[in-house]
Structures are given as C-alpha cells and as structure tokens.
PDB file of C-alpha atoms in Angstrom:
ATOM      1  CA  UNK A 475     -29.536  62.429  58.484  1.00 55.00           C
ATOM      2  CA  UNK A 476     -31.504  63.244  61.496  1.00 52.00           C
ATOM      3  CA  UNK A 477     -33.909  60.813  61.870  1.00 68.00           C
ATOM      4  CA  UNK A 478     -30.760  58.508  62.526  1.00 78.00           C
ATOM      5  CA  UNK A 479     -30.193  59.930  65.903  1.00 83.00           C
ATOM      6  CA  UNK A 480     -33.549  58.659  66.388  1.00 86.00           C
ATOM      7  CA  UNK A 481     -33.596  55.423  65.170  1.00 88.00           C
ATOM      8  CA  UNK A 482     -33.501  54.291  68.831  1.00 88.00           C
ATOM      9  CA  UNK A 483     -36.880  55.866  70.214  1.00 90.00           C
ATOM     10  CA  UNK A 484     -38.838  54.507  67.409  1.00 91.00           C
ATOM     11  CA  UNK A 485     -37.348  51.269  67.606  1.00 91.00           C
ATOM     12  CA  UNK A 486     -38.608  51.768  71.526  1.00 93.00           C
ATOM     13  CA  UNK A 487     -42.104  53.504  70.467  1.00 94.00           C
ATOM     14  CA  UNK A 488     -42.403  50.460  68.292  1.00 95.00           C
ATOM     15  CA  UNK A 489     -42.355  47.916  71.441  1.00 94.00           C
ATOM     16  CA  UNK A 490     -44.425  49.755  73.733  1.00 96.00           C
ATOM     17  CA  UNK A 491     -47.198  50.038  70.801  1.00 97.00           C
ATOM     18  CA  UNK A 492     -46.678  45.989  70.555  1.00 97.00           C
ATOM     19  CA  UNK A 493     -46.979  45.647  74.551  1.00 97.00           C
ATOM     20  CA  UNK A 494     -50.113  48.031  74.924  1.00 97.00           C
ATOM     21  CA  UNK A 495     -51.825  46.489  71.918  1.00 98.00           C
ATOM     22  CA  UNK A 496     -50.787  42.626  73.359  1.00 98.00           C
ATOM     23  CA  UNK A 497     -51.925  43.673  77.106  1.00 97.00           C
ATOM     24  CA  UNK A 498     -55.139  44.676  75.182  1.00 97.00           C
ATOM     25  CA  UNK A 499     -55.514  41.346  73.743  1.00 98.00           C
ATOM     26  CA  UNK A 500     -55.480  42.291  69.963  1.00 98.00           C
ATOM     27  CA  UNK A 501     -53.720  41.187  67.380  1.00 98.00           C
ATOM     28  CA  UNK A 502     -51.772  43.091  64.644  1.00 98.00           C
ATOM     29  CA  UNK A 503     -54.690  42.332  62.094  1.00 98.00           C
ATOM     30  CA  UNK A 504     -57.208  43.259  65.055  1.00 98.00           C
ATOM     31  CA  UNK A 505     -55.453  46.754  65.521  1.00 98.00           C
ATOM     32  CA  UNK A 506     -54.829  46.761  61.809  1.00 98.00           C
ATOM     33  CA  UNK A 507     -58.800  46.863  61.770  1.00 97.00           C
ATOM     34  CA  UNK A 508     -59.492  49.149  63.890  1.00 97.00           C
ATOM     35  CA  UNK A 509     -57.619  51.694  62.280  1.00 97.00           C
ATOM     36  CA  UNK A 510     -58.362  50.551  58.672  1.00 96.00           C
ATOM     37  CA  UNK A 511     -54.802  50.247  58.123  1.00 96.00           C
ATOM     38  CA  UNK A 512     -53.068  47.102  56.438  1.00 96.00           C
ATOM     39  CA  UNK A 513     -51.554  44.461  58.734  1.00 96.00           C
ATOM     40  CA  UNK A 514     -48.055  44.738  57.140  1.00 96.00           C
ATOM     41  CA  UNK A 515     -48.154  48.673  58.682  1.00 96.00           C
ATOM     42  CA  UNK A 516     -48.591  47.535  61.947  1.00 97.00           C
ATOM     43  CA  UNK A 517     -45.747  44.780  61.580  1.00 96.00           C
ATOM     44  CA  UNK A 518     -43.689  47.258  60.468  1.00 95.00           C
ATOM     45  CA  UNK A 519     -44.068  50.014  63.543  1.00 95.00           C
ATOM     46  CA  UNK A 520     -43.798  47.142  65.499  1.00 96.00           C
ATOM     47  CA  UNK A 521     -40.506  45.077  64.030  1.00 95.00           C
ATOM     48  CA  UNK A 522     -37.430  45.817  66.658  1.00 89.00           C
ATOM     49  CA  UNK A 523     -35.146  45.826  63.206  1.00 88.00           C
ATOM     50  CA  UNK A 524     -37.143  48.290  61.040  1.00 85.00           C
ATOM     51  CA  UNK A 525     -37.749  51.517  62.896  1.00 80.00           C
ATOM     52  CA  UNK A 526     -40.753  52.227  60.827  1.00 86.00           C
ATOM     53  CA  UNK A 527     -41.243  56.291  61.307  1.00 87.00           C
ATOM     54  CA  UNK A 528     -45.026  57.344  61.921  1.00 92.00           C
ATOM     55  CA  UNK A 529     -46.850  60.791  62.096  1.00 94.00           C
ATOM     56  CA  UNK A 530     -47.985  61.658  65.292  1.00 95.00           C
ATOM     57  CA  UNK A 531     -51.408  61.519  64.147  1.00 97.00           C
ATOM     58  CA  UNK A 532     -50.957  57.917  63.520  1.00 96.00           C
ATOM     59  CA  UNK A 533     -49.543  57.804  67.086  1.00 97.00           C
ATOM     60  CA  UNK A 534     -52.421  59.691  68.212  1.00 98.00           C
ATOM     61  CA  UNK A 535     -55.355  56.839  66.140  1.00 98.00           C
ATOM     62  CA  UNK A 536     -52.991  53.964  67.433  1.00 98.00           C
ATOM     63  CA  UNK A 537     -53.320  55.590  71.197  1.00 98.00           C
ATOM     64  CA  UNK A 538     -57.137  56.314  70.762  1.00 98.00           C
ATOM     65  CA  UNK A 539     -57.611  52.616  69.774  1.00 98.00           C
ATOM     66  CA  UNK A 540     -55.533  50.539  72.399  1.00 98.00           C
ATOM     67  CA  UNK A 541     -57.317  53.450  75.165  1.00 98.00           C
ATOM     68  CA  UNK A 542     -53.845  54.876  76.024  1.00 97.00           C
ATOM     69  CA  UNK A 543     -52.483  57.883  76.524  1.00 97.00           C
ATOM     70  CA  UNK A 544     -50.462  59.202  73.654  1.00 96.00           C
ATOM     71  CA  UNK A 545     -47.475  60.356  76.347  1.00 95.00           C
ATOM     72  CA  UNK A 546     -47.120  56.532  77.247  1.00 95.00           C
ATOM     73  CA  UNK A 547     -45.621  55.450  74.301  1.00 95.00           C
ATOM     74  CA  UNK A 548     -43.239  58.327  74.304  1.00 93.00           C
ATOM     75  CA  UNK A 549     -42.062  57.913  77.958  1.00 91.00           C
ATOM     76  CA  UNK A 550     -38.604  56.311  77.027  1.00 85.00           C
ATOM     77  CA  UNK A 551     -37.402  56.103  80.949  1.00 77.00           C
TER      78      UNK A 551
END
C-alpha cells in the first residue's frame, strides 16, 4: 500500500506536532480543546508507534492553533 512508504514522515509529523504544541506549553487535552477534537486524537497523531494519518486540513487547524507555520511540520531535514 502506499501510505506504507510513508509511515516514516507521519511518524516524524507526529513529533514535531508534540514539540510545537509542548514548546507552546499545552497539553494534549489543551490542544484537544482548542480544536474541539477528543484527547485520544491528539495521542494518536502524536504516538511514535501509531502513525496516525491526518488530512491536511487537520494539519492546517493543528498549525493555526500552536501559531505555526503549516511548512514546519513538514520540513523532514
């Protein structure tokens, strides 16, 4: 299957969204919040062993709530 090959970047896109939202001082159920999403969907995007696959609209709320450029979390370098 495709999204396979690209287990690896959202495994990544997960951990920057975890270090953004941590250097912003929120917690999962604070972010959760914010976006009026549950807390379990957040743990999940987040979790280095799930690779939870998100729209890019979600990646676009997530960026718009932590103040962040949507192209951060996708810089893998």
């Amino acid at each position: 299957m495709v999204r396979e090959q690209f287990e690896g970047y959202y495994q990544k896109l997960g951990l920057k969204i975890a270090y953004y939202r941590k250097l912003k001082g929120y917690t999962q159920e604070q972010l959760a919040e914010k976006l009026d999403m549950d807390t379990s969907f957040i743990g999940q995007i987040e979790a280095p062993n799930i690779h939870k696959h998100i729209s890019l609209t979600t990646l676009f709320r997530i960026a718009r709530a932590l103040n962040v450029p949507p192209s951060q979390f996708l810089n893998f370098d």
